[in-house]
Structures are given as structure tokens and as C-alpha cells.
XYZ file of C-alpha atoms in Angstrom:
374
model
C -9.596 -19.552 -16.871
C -11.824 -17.124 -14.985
C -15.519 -17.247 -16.289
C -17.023 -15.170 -19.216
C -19.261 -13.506 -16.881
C -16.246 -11.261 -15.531
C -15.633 -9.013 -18.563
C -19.271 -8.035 -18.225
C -19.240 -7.696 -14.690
C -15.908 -5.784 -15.130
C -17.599 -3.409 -17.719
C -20.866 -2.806 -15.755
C -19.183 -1.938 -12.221
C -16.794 0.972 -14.341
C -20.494 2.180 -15.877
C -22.330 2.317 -12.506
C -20.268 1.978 -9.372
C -19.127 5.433 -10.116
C -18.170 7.942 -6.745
C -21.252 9.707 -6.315
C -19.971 11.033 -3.385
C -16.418 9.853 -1.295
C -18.022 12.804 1.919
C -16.903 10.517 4.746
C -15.480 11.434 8.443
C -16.805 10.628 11.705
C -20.016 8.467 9.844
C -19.671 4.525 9.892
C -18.639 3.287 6.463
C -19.539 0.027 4.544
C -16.866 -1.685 2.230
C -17.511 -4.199 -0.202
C -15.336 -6.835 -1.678
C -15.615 -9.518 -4.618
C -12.836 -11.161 -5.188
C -9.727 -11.805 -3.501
C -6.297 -14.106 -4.261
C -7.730 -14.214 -8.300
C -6.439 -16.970 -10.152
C -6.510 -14.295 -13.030
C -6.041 -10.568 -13.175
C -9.048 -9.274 -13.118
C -10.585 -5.075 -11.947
C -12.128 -5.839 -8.766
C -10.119 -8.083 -7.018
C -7.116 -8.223 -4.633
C -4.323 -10.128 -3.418
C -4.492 -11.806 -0.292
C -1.586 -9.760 1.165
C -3.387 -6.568 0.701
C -6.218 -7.755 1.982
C -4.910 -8.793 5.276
C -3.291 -5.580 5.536
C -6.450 -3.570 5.004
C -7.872 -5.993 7.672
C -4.726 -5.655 9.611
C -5.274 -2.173 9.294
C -9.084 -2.271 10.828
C -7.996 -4.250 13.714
C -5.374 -2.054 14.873
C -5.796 1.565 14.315
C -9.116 1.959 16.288
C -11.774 0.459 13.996
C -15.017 -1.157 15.054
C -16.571 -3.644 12.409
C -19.974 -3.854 13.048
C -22.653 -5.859 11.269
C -24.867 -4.535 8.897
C -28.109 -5.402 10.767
C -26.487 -3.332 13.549
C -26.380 -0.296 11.074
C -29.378 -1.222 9.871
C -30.634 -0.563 13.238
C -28.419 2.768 13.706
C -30.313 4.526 10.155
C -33.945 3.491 11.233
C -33.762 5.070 14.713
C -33.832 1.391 16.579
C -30.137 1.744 17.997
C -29.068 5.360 19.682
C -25.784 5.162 18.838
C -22.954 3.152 17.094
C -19.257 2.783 17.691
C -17.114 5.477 16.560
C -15.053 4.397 13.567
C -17.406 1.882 12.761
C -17.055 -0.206 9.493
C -19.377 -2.544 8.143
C -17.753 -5.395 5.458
C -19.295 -6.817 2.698
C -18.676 -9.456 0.092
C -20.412 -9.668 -3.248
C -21.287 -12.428 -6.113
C -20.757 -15.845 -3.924
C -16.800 -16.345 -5.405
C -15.262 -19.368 -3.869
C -12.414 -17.082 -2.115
C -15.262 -15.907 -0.009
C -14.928 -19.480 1.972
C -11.566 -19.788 1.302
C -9.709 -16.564 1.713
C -12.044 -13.572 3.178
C -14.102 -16.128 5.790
C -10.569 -17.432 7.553
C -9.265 -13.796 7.612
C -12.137 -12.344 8.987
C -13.327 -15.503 11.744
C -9.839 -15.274 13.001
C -10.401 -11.316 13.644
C -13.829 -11.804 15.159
C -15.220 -9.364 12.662
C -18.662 -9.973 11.551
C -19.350 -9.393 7.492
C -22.303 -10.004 5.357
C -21.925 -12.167 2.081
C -24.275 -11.094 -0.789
C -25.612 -13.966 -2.834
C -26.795 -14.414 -6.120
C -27.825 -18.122 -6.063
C -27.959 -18.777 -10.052
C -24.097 -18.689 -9.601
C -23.586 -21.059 -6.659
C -22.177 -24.817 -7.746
C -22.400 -23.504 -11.123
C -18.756 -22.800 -11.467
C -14.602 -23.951 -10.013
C -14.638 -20.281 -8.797
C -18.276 -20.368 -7.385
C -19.026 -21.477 -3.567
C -20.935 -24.281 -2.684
C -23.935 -24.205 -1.105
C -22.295 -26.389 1.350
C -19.800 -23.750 1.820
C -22.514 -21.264 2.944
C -24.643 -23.304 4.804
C -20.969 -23.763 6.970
C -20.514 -20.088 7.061
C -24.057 -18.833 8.078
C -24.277 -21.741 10.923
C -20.954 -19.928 11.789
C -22.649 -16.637 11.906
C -22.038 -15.441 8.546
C -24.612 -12.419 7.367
C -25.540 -14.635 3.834
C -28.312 -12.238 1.865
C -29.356 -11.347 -1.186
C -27.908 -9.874 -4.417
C -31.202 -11.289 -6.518
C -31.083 -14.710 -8.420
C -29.415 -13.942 -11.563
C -27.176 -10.689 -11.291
C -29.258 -8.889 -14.051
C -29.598 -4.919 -14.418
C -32.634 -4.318 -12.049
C -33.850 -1.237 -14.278
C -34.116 -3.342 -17.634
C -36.633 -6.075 -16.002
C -40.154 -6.172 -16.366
C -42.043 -6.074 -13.262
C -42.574 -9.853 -13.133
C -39.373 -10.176 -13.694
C -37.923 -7.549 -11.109
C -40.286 -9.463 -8.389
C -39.509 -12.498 -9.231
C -35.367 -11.797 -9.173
C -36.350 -10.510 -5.665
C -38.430 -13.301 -4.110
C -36.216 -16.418 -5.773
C -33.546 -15.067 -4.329
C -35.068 -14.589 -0.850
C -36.659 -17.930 -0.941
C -33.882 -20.103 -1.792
C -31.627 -18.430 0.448
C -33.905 -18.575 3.818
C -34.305 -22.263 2.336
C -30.672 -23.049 2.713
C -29.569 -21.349 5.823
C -32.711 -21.351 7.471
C -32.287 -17.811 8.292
C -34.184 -14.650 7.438
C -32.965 -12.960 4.357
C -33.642 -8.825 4.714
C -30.747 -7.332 2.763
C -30.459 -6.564 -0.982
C -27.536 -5.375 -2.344
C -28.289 -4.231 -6.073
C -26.470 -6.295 -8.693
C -24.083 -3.247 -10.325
C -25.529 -0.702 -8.326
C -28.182 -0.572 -10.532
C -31.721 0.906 -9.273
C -34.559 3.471 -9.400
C -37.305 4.586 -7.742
C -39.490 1.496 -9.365
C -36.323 -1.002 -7.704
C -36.337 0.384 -4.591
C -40.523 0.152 -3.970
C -40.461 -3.864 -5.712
C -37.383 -4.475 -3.061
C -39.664 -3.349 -0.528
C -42.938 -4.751 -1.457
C -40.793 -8.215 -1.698
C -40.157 -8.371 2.158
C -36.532 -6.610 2.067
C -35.729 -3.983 4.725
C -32.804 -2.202 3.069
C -31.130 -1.761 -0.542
C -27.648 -1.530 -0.759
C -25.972 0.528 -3.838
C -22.172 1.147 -5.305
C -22.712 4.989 -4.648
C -18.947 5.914 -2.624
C -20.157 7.586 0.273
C -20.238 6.694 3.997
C -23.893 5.837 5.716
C -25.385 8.596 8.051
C -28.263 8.452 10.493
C -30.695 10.256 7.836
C -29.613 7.979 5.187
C -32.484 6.150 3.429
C -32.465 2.298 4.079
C -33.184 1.570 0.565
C -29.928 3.569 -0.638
C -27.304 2.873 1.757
C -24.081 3.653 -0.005
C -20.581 1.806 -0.060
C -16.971 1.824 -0.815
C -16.143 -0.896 -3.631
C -12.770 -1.662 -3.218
C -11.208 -2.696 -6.559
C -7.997 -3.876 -7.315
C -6.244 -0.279 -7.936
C -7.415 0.924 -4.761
C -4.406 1.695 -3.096
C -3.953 1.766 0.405
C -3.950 5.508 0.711
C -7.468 5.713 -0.959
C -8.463 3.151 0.852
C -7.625 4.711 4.340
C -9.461 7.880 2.583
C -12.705 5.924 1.958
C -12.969 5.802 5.849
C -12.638 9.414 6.228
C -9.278 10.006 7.836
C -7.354 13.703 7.708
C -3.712 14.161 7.467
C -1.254 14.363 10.461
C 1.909 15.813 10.340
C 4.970 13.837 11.918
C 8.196 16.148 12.090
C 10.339 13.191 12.677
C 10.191 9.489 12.939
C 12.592 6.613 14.308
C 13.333 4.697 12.070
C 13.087 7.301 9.632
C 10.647 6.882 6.563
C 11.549 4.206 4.482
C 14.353 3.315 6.710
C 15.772 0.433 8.258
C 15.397 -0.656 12.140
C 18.162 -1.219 14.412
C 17.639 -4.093 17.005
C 20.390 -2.513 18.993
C 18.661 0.540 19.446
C 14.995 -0.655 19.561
C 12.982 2.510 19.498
C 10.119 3.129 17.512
C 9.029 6.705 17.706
C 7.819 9.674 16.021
C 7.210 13.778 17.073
C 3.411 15.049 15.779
C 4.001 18.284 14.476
C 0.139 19.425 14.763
C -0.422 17.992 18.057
C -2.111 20.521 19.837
C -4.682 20.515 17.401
C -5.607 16.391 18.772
C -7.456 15.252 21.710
C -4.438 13.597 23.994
C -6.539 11.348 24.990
C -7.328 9.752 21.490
C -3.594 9.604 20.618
C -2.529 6.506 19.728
C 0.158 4.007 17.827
C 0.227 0.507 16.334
C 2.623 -1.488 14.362
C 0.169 -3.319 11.839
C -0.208 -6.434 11.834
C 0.697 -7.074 15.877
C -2.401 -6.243 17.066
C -2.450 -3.126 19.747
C 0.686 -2.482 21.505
C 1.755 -0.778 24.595
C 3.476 2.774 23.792
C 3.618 6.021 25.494
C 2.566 9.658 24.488
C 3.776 13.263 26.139
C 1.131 15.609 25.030
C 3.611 18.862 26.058
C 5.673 18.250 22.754
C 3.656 15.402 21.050
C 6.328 12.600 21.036
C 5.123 9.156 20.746
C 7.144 5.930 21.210
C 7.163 2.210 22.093
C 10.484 0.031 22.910
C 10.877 -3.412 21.425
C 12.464 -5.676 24.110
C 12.905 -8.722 21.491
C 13.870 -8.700 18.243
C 11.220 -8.500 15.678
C 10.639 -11.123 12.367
C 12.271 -10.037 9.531
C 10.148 -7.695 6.631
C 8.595 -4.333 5.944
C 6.493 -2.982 9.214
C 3.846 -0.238 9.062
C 3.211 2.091 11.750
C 0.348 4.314 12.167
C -0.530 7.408 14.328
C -3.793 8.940 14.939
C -6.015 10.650 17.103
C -9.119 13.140 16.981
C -9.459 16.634 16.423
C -10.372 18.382 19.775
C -12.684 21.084 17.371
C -14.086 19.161 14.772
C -13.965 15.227 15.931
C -12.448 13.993 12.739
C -9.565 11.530 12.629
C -6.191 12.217 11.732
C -3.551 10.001 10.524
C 0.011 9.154 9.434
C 1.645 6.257 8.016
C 5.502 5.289 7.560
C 7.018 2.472 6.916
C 10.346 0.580 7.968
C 12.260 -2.441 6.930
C 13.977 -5.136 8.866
C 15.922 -7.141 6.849
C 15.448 -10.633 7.670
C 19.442 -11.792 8.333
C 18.701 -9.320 11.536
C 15.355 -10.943 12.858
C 14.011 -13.346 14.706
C 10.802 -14.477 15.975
C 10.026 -12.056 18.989
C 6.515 -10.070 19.959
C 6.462 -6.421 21.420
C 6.669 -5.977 25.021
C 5.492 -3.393 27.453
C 7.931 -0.556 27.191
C 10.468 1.715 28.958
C 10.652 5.033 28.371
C 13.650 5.280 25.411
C 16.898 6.090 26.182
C 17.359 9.706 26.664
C 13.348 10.423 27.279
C 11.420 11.208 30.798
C 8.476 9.710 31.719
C 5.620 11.913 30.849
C 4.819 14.025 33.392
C 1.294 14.326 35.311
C -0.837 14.779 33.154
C 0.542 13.428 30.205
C -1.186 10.248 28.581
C -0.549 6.639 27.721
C -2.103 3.886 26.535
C -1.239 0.292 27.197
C -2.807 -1.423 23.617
C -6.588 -0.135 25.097
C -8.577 1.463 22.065
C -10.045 5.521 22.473
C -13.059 5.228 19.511
């Protein structure tokens, strides 16, 4: 059975972690996870397949997942500029599937994340981590900080009490990983102007809220929003969180929902609004095999890749994107094909020929060869 404490927690993330504001587009955006793989069915977490494919997703359609000190750094003025596309990922509570699903995932993508702790919870439950388990993590590099000692609404404590939620928290946590703790991420979202000054008087640098809203250059430190992804976030809204437009595709091999043909190996698709996209930001990715080589003809937007070897058996994702030449936003489109697995075998994508039928583009025309545009 999953703790007691989840009904509450349940409750008090519908009351507060409500969409302030979902404006997103070309600012970086900061996601925030709890719990994934559940052993029970539960509002904010996920299974482990959708959470590879959202990471899937990150990895290779263009993303950059940068840490949060690194935004940190972008908001106060220290760091000129950022990647474009950038993401920053964030896990809340201290739930055991933090060490033993998210931390694997994410290590094995090189993407950096930031785990907030509250450390009343840690040891203190099957479904908790250990602090063995983040001691392991941050001498790995993992971004452990705070989320106050006891997960209580930050507006309903006394002043003592507010401070000393703040400094425990801080203490025992610089205690265990010997690293500085400067993050606070506000149990429930829950703050005020009185929160945010007793965050800052107790040694913090930022403050980190549920508000759904990406994080601009202007954006106060102490009210950084985020994207909570719960477990009916779909994978639509969840590409929406990050601020991406609609592109139009007038036709698609294999078509939408259809099935691929080994025997005739091409994966391709026409943009119907491609003269309104930068050719040189145009790109497409299978998810889930990493960047791959494909080539783009700007003069009628067709897009296409070849597979030399046959590919495993299952339902594929491909995206397509690029940037508006006029107003820098990113624009995408998804479709989806099936291989059924009596067809497959184990193969990876290889650098393509043209497809059967198709020119090389001509000069001045672009390509990519699994390189990122962000």
C-alpha cells in the first residue's frame, strides 16, 4: 500500500498547483516530476514507459536539459545566454523511484536534474529513498536541494516555524552530501510574500513554485514557475508545456497510424507550411533512436530518411520541426507507425539514399546528418 500521506498530497497539488499561466515558446522551461512506475494508482505519477518517451522525446527533437543552477544563472544576469530549447528537470518529495527509475533514465541520457528533498520523509518509508541512495546520487552529480523538512503549507507556519522548516532542511542536507544547498522548491506551491523574504533571509537563492508557466530572463528568482507533470498529462500537453506550434504535414510515409513496409523502407513526410520555417532548423527523428541522418528539399518541403536494416518490431514515433523564420517559435508534428513484430528484427538506422523516385536536393537545399539546429 502507498502511504497515507498521498491522498493529502493528492488533494493539496489539485488546490494549488493550478495553471497560472501555460505562456511558453522560445523561454527555457522547468518540469517537475514525483513519482514514476507507482506501485499504486495514484494523480501525479507515471509509468515508466511514458516517461522514457517524454525523455526520449527531449533527447531527440532538439532539446537542451540544462541544470537549474545554470538557469539560475540565466534569470540573475550572471550567464548571457542559454541554449535554445532549454529544459530544466526536476523531481519532488525524495520517492524511492527517484534512485530507481528517474536517476538510471536520466544518467544514461547525460541530462542533469535536480532532486527536491524533504528529509522528514527519507528512511521513513518502503517508497522513501535512503539517505544512502542520495548521498550515491549527489557524489554522482545529482542537484539534491531543498523542499523544507516536513512538507507543511509554508503560509500556515508561524515564523519560528517557517525558519526553522527552512534551515533543518538546509542543514541536514549540506550535512549529508556535503554540498551547498541554495534551492527551495515550495512544498504544494504554497507561498507569499512573508515565504519568499524567510526563504531568503535563510541562505536560499531561489524559490521554486507549481505556477505552469515557462522561466524568462525578468523572472523573479524567488518565483520561478514550472510544469508539474501528473499522470493525465498526455503527451500532446506535455509537448505544449514546452511551447511548441503546430505544423502541417500534407502527407506522410507510412501514413498516420499505418504500418511500415521493410521492403520499401522509406520514412517520409511533405510540410505543407514550409515556407513559413527556417530550412535550416528543419529537422526529423524517430524517437527513441537518438538523432538520425535524413534529408530535407526546402523547394517543396519533403523530408525523408531510408532504413537500410530492418527495424525491431513495435509502434515508432516520428517528429518534425523547425523554427519560424518571423517569429522564432517552434513548430511541430507527430505521427505514428507500427511494425508488427513477425516483420522485425534487430537493426539501427543508417545513413541514407535519397528514396526511390526522389533527386538529391539541389544547391541550396539542406540536410542534416543527426547534428542538432537549437
Amino acid at each position: 500500500m502507498v502511504p497515507r500521506i498521498l491522498p493529502t498530497l493528492i488533494l493539496s497539488l489539485l488546490l494549488v498547483c493550478l495553471p497560472l499561466s501555460a505562456e511558453t515558446g522560445t523561454n527555457p522551461v522547468v518540469l517537475t516530476y514525483h513519482i514514476v512506475q507507482s506501485p499504486s494508482d495514484t494523480f501525479f505519477s507515471m509509468t515508466r514507459e511514458d516517461f522514457r518517451l517524454q525523455m526520449d522525446y527531449l533527447r531527440d527533437t532538439g532539446y537542451t536539459v540544462i541544470s537549474l543552477a545554470d538557469l539560475y544563472d540565466y534569470v540573475t544576469g550572471k550567464l548571457e545566454t542559454i541554449p535554445k530549447n532549454a529544459v530544466v528537470i526536476t523531481v519532488d518529495d525524495g520517492w524511492k523511484c527517484t534512485y530507481t527509475e528517474i536517476y538510471p533514465v536520466l544518467k544514461e541520457m547525460g541530462f542533469p536534474f535536480t532532486v527536491f528533498i524533504y528529509p522528514n520523509f527519507i528512511g521513513k518509508s518502503a517508497y522513501a529513498l535512503s539517505w544512502d541512495q542520495i548521498v550515491e546520487m549527489a557524489a554522482d552529480g545529482v542537484d539534491i536541494q531543498s523542499h523544507t523538512n516536513s512538507h507543511p503549507f509554508l503560509t500556515k507556519r508561524a515564523p519560528s516555524a517557517l525558519r526553522a522548516e527552512l534551515l533543518e532542511s538546509k542543514g541536514i542536507l549540506e550535512e549529508k552530501t556535503g554540498k551547498p544547498v541554495r534551492f527551495l522548491a515550495y512544498p504544494y506551491g504554497d507561498y507569499n510574500q512573508a515565504v519568499v523574504k524567510a526563504t531568503e533571509e535563510a541562505g536560499y537563492d531561489a524559490g521554486l513554485t507549481c505556477n505552469f508557466g515557462a522561466v524568462s530572463r525578468d523572472s523573479n528568482p524567488f518565483r520561478m514557475n514550472r510544469f508539474v507533470i501528473y499522470q493525465n498529462t498526455s503527451f500532446a500537453t506535455f509537448r505544449k508545456h514546452l511551447g511548441v506550434g503546430d505544423l502541417r504535414l500534407s502527407e506522410t510515409t507510412p501514413a498516420r497510424g499505418g504500418t511500415f513496409e521493410p521492403s520499401s523502407p522509406v520514412i517520409s513526410a511533405r510540410i505543407a507550411d514550409f515556407e513559413s520555417l527556417d530550412p535550416e532548423s528543419v529537422q526529423l527523428s524517430i524517437l527513441g533512436l537518438n538523432r538520425t541522418p535524413f534529408s530535407y528539399d526546402p523547394r517543396d518541403g519533403t523530408i525523408s530518411l531510408v532504413v537500410r536494416d530492418p527495424l525491431p518490431g513495435g509502434r515508432y514515433q516520428v517528429a518534425i520541426w523547425g523554427f519560424d523564420r518571423d517569429t522564432g517559435k517552434r513548430k511541430e508534428a507527430l505521427w505514428s507507425f507500427t511494425l508488427p513484430t513477425s516483420r522485425a528484427s534487430k537493426s539501427v538506422l543508417a545513413e541514407s539514399d535519397p528514396p526511390a523516385g526522389k533527386n538529391l536536393p539541389a544547391e541550396g537545399a539542406s540536410g542534416a546528418t543527426g547534428g542538432s539546429n537549437r
